[in-house]
mmCIF file of C-alpha atoms in Angstrom:
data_model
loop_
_atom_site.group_PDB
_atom_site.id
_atom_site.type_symbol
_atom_site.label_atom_id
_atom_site.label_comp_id
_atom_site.label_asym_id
_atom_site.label_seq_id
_atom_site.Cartn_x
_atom_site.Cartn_y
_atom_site.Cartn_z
ATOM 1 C CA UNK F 1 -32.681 24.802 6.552
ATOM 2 C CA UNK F 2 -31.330 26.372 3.314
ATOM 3 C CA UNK F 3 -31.428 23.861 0.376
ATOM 4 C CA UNK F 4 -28.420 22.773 -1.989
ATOM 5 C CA UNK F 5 -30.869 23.946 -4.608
ATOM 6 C CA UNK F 6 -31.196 27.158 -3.027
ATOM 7 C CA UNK F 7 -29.183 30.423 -3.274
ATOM 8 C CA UNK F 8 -27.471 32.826 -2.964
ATOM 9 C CA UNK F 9 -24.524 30.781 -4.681
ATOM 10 C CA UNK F 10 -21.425 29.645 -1.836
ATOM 11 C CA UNK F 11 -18.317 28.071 -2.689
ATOM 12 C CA UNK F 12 -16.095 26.402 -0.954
ATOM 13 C CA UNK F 13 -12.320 25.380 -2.057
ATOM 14 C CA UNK F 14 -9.326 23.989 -0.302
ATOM 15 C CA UNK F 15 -5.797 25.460 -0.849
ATOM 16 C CA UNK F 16 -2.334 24.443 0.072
ATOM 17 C CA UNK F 17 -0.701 27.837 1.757
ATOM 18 C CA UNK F 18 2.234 28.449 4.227
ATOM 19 C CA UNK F 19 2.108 24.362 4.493
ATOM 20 C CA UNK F 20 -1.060 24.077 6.194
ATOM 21 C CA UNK F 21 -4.270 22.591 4.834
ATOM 22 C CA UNK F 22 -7.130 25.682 4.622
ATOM 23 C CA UNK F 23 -10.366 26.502 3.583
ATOM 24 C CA UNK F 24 -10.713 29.614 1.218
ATOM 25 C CA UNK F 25 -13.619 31.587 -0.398
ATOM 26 C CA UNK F 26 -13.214 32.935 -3.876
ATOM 27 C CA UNK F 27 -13.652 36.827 -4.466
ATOM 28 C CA UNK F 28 -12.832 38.106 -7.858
ATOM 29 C CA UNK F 29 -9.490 37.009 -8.377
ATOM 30 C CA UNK F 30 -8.310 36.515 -4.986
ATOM 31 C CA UNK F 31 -9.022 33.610 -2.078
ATOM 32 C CA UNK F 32 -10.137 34.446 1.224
ATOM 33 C CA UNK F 33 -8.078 32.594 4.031
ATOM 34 C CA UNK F 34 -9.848 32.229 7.557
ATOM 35 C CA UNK F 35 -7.928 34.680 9.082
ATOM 36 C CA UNK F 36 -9.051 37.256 6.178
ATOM 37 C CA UNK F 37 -6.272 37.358 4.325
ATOM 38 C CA UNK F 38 -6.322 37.427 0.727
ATOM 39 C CA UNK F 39 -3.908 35.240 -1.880
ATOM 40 C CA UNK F 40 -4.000 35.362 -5.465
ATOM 41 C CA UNK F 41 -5.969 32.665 -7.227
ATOM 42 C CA UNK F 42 -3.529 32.417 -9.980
ATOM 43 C CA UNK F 43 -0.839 31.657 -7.472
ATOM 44 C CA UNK F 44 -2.924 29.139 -4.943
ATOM 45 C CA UNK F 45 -1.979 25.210 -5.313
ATOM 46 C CA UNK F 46 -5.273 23.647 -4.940
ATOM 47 C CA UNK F 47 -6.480 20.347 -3.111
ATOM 48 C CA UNK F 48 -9.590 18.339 -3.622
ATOM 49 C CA UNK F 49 -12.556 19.791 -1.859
ATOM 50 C CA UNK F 50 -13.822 17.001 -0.457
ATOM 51 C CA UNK F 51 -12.335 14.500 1.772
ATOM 52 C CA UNK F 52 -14.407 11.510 0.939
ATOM 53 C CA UNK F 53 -14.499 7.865 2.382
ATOM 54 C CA UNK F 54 -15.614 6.625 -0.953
ATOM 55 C CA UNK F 55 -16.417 7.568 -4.832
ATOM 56 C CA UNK F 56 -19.228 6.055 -6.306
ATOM 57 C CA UNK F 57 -19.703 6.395 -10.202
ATOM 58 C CA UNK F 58 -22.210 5.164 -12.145
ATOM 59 C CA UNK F 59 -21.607 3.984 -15.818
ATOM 60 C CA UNK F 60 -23.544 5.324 -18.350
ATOM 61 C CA UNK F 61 -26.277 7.661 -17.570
ATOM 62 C CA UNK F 62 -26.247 10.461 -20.589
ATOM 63 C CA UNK F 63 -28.854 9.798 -23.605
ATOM 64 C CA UNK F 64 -26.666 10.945 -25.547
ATOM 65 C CA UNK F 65 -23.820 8.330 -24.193
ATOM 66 C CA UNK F 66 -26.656 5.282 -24.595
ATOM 67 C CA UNK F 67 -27.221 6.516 -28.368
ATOM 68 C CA UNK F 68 -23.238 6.822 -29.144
ATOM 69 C CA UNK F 69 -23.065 2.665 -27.847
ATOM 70 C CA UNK F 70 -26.341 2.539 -29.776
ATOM 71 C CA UNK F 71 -27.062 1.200 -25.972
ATOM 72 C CA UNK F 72 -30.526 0.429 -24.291
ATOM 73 C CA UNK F 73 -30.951 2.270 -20.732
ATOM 74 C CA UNK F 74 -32.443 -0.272 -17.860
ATOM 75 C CA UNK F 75 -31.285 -0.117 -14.761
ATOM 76 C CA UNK F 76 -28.017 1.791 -13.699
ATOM 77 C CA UNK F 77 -24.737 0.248 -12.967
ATOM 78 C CA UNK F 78 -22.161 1.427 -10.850
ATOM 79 C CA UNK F 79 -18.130 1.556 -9.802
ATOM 80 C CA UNK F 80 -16.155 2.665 -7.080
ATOM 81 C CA UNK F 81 -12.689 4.810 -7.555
ATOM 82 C CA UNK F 82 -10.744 4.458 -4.779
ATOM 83 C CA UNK F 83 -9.476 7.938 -2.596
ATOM 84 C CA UNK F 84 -6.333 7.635 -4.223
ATOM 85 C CA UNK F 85 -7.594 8.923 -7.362
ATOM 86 C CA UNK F 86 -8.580 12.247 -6.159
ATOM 87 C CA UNK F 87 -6.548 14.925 -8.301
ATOM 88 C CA UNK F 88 -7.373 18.894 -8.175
ATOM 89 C CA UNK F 89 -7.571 21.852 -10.314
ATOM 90 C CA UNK F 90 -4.854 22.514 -11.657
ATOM 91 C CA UNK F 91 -3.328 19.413 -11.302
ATOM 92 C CA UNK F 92 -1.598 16.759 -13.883
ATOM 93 C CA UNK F 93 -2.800 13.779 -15.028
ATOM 94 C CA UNK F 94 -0.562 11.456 -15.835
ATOM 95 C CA UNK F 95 -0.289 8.588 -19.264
ATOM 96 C CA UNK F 96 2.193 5.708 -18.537
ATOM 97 C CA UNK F 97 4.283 5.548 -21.398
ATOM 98 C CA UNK F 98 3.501 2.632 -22.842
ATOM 99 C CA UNK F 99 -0.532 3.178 -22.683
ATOM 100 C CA UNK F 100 -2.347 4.942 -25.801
ATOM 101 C CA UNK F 101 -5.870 5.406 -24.610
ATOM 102 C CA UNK F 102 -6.184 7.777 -21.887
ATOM 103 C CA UNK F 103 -10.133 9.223 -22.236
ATOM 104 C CA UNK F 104 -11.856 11.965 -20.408
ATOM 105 C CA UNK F 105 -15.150 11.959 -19.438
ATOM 106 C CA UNK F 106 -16.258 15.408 -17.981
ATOM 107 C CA UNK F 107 -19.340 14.734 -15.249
ATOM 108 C CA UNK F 108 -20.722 16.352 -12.300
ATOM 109 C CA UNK F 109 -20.194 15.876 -8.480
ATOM 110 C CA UNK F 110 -22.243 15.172 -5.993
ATOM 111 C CA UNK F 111 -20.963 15.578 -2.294
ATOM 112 C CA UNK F 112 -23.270 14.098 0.444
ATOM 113 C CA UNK F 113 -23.367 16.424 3.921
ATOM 114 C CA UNK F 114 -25.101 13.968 6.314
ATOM 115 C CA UNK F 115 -25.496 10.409 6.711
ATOM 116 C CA UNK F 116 -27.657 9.284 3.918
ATOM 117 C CA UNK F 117 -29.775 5.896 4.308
ATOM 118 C CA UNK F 118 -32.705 4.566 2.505
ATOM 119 C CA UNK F 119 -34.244 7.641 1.081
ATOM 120 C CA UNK F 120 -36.875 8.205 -1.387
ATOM 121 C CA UNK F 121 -35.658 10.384 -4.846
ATOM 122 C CA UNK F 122 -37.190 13.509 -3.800
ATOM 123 C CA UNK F 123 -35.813 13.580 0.185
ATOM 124 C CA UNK F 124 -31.831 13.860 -1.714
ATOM 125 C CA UNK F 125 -31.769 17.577 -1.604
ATOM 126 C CA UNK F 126 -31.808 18.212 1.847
ATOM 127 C CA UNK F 127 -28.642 15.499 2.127
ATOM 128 C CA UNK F 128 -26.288 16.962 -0.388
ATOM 129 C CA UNK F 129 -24.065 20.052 0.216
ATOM 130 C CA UNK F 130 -22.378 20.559 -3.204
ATOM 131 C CA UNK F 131 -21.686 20.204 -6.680
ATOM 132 C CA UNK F 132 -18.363 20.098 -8.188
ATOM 133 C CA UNK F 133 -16.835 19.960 -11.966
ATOM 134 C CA UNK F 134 -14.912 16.724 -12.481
ATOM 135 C CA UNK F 135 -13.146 14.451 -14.724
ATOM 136 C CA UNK F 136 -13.692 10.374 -14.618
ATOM 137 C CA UNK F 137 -10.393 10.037 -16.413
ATOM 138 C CA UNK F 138 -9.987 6.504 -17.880
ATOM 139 C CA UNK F 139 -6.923 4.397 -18.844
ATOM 140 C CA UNK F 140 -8.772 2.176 -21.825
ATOM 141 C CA UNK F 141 -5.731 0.243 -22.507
ATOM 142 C CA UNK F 142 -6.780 -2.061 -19.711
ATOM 143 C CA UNK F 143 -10.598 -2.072 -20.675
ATOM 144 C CA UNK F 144 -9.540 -6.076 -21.864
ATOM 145 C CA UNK F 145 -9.885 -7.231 -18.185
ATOM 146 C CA UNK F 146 -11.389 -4.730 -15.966
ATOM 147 C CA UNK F 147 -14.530 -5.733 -17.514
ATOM 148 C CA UNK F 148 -17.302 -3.887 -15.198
ATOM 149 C CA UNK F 149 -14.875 -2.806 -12.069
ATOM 150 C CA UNK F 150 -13.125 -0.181 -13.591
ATOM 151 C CA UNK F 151 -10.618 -0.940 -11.588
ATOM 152 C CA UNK F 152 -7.599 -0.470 -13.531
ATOM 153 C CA UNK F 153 -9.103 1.385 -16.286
ATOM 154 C CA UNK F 154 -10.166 4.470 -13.779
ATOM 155 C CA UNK F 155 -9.207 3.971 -10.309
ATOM 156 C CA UNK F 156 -4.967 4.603 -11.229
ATOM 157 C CA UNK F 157 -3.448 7.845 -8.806
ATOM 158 C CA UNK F 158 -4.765 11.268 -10.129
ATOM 159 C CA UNK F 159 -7.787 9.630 -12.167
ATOM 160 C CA UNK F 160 -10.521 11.691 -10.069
ATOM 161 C CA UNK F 161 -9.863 15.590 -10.905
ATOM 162 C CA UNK F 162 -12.379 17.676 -8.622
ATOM 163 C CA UNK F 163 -13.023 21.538 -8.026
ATOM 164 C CA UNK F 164 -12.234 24.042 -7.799
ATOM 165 C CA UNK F 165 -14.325 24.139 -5.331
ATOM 166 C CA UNK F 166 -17.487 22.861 -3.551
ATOM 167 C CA UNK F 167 -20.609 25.017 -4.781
ATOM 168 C CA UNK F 168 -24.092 25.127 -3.288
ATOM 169 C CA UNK F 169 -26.935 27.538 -3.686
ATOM 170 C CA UNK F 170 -27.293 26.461 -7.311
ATOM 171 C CA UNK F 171 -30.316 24.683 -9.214
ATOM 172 C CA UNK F 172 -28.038 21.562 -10.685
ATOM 173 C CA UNK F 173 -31.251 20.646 -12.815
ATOM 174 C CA UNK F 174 -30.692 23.447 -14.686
ATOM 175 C CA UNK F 175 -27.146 23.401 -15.427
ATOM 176 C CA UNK F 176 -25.091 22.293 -18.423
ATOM 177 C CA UNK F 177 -21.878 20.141 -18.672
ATOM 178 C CA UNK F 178 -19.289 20.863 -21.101
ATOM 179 C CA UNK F 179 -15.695 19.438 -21.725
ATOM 180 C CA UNK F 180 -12.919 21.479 -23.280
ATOM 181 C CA UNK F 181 -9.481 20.651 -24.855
ATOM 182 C CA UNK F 182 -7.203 23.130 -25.608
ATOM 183 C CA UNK F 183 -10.145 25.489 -26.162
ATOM 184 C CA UNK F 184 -11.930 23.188 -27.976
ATOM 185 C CA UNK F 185 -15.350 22.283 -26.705
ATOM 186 C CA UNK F 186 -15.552 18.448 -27.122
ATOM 187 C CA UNK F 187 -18.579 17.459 -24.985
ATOM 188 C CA UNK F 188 -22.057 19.441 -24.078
ATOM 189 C CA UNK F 189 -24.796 17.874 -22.396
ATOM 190 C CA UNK F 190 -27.965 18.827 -19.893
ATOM 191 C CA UNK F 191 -28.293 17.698 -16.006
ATOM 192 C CA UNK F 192 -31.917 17.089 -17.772
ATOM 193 C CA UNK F 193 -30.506 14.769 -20.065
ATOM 194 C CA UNK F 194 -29.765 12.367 -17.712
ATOM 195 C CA UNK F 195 -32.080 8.909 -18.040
ATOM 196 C CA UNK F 196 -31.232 8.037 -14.363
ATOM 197 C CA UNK F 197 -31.248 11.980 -12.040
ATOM 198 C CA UNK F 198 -29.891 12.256 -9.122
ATOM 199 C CA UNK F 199 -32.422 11.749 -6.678
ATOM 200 C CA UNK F 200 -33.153 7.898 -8.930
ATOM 201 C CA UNK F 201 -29.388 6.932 -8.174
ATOM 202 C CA UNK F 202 -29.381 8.246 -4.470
ATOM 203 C CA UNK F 203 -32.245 6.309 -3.463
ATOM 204 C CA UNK F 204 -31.042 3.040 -5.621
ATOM 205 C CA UNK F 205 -27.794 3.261 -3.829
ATOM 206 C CA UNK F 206 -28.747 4.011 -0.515
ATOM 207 C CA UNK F 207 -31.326 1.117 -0.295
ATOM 208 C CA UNK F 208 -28.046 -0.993 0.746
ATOM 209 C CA UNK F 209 -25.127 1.412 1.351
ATOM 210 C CA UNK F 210 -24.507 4.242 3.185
ATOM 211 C CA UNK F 211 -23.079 7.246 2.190
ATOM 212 C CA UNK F 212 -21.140 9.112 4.984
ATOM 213 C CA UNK F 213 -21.095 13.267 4.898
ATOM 214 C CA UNK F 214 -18.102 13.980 2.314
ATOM 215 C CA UNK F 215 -19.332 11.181 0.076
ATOM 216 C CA UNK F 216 -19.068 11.845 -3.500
ATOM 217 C CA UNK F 217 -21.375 10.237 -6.413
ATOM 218 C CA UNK F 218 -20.611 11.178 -9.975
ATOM 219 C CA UNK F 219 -23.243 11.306 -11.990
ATOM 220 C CA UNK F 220 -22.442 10.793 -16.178
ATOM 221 C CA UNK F 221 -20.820 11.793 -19.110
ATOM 222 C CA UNK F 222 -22.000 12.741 -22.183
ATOM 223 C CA UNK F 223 -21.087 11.405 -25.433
ATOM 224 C CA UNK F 224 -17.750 11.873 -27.111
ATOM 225 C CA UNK F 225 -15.324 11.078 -24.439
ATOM 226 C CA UNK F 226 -12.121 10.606 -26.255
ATOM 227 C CA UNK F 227 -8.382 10.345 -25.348
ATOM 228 C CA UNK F 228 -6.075 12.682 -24.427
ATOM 229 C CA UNK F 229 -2.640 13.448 -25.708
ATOM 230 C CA UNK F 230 0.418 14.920 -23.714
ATOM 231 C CA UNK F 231 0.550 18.373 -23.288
ATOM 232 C CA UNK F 232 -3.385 18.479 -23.123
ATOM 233 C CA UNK F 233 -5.289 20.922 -21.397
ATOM 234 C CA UNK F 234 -7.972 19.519 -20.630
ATOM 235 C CA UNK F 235 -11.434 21.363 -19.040
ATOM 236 C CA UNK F 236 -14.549 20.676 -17.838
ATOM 237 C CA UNK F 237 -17.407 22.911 -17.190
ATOM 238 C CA UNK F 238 -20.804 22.922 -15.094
ATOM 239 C CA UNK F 239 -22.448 26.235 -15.399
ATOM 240 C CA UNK F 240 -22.866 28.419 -12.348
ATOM 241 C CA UNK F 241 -20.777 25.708 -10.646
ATOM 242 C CA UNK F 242 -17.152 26.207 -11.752
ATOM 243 C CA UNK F 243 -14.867 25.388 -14.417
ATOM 244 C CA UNK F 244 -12.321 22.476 -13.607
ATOM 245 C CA UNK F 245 -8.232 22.715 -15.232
ATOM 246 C CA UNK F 246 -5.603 20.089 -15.830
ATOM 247 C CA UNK F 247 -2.738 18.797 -18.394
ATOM 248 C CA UNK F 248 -1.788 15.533 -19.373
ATOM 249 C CA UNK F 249 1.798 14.734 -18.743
ATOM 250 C CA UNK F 250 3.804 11.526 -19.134
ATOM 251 C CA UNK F 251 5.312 9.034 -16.587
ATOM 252 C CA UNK F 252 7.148 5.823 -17.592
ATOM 253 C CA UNK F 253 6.091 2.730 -17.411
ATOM 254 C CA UNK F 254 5.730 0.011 -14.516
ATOM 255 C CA UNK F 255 9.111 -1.133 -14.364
ATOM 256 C CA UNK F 256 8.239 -4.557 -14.123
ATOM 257 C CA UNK F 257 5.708 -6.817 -16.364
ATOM 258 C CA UNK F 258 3.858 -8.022 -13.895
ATOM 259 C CA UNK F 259 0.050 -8.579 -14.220
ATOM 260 C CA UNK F 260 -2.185 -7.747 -17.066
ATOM 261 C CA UNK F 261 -0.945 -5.489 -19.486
ATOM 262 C CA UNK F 262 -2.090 -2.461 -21.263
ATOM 263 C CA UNK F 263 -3.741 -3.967 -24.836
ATOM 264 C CA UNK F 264 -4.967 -2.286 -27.910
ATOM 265 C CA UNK F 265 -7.749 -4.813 -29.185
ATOM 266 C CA UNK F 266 -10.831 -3.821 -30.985
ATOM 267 C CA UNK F 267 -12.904 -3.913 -27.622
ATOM 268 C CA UNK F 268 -10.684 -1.258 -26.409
ATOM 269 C CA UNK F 269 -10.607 0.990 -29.509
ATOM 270 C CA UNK F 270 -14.854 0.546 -29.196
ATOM 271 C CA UNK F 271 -14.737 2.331 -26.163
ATOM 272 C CA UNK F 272 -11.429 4.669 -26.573
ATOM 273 C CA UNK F 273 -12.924 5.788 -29.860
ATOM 274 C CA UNK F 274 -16.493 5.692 -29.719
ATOM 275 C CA UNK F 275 -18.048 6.631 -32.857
ATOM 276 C CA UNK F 276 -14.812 7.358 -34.414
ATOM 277 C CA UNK F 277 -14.165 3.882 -34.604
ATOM 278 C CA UNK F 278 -14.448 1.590 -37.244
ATOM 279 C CA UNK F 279 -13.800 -1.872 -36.996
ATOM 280 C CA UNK F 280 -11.088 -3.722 -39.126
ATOM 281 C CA UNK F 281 -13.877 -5.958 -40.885
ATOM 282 C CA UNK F 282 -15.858 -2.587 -42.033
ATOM 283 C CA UNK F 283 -13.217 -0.954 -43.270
ATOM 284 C CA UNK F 284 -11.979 -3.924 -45.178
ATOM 285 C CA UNK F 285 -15.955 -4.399 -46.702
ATOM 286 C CA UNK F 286 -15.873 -0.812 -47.601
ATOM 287 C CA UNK F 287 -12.637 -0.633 -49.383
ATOM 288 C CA UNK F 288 -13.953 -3.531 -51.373
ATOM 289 C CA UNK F 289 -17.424 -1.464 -52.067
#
């Protein structure tokens, strides 16, 4: 059996055409349908790759992202975004109007192939059938009471960007992540730069869940997640993997006030802003310096 690890590279990704639901290689700048065919790329409307019965993310995993929160590393902890979330390439993400603070956090994807139970770090390679460029998009106006869960704060419709496509035949150790907006490169960091890898979160998780084939684990950003403004265009990279498109776009608000609502309190600005963030009681002791 051929591992994930192991080329030659093969990509999968899944297209809307002639309203059916189908699975297309990429060739230069065309997709091949099943039947042969060939579309442009520039004219396909993509769809996840991956139909998955659950997204598991962990929290912080980058060194870099532990020294922005001047953070120790332990023991990872994790989230779930539900299905719902699941955006494509190409597709927009969307800012309520009345929410500042919407971040994104460019990671990688893992997407399980078999039922995966109990296994040691080094058995994970075997399991897994692709990587994929995505975006953990996060609504920080609500980071006041998701507290761990995430709930609010990255599970909303469209929050889960994914693709183009599904890519195997790769070495992921040796890859790179970068995030991009409007041309700009805004994050860069190492699959080797993760404290927790892959095959330490696999086996951590699967001690008491199990991960079905289409599962998908993301892994970590790197420091420097930021918001996003409308109008955006925002990327993220994985070498040799694939290079993942969207814009930001607006939507109104809930129409009713109902439930928590979005804040902008220091504890969300810590996390919004990162390092670009200087509390009120700082500033105030340095414009009296």
């Amino acid at each position: 059996m051929m591992s994930v690890l192991h080329g030659p590279r093969r990509e999968v990704r899944k297209v809307l055409h002639d309203g059916l639901t189908q699975w297309v290689r990429p060739e230069g700048d065309e997709l091949v349908l099943p039947d042969g065919r060939r579309i442009c790329e520039n004219e396909a409307h993509y769809l996840p790759p991956c139909n998955p019965s659950k997204i598991i993310c962990v929290h912080v995993n980058s060194r870099s992202r532990f020294a922005e929160f001047k953070d120790v590393a332990t023991n990872p902890s994790y989230f779930q975004k539900p299905t719902t979330s699941l955006n494509s390439h190409r597709g927009k993400i969307h800012r309520p109007d009345d929410c500042r603070y919407l971040n994104y956090e460019g990671e990688i994807a893992v997407q399980f192939g078999k039922v995966v139970k109990g296994l040691e770090p080094g058995e994970i390679w075997d399991v897994i059938d692709g990587f994929a460029p995505v975006n953990d998009v996060g609504l920080q106006d609500f980071r006041d009471i998701d507290r761990g869960s995430m709930l609010r704060v990255k599970g909303q419709d469209g929050f889960c960007p994914i693709g183009p496509g599904m890519v195997s035949g790769v070495d992921i150790r040796q890859q790179v992540l970068r995030t991009w907006i409007n041309g700009k490169m805004v994050q860069e960091g190492a699959v080797d730069e993760f404290v927790f890898s892959m095959g330490f979160m696999v086996a951590d998780l699967s001690r008491y869940m199990t991960f079905l084939p289409g599962d998908i684990l993301l892994t970590g950003t790197p420091a420097n997640s930021r918001p996003m403004s409308i109008g955006d265009r925002v990327e993220v990279e994985v070498s040799e993997v694939g290079r993942l498109t969207n814009t930001v776009a607006e939507i109104p608000a809930a129409r009713h006030k109902i439930g928590h609502q979005p804040t902008d309190s220091d504890t969300v600005r810590v996390i919004a802003l990162g390092g670009d963030f200087v509390p009120p009681d700082a500033a105030g002791r340095a414009g009296r310096s």
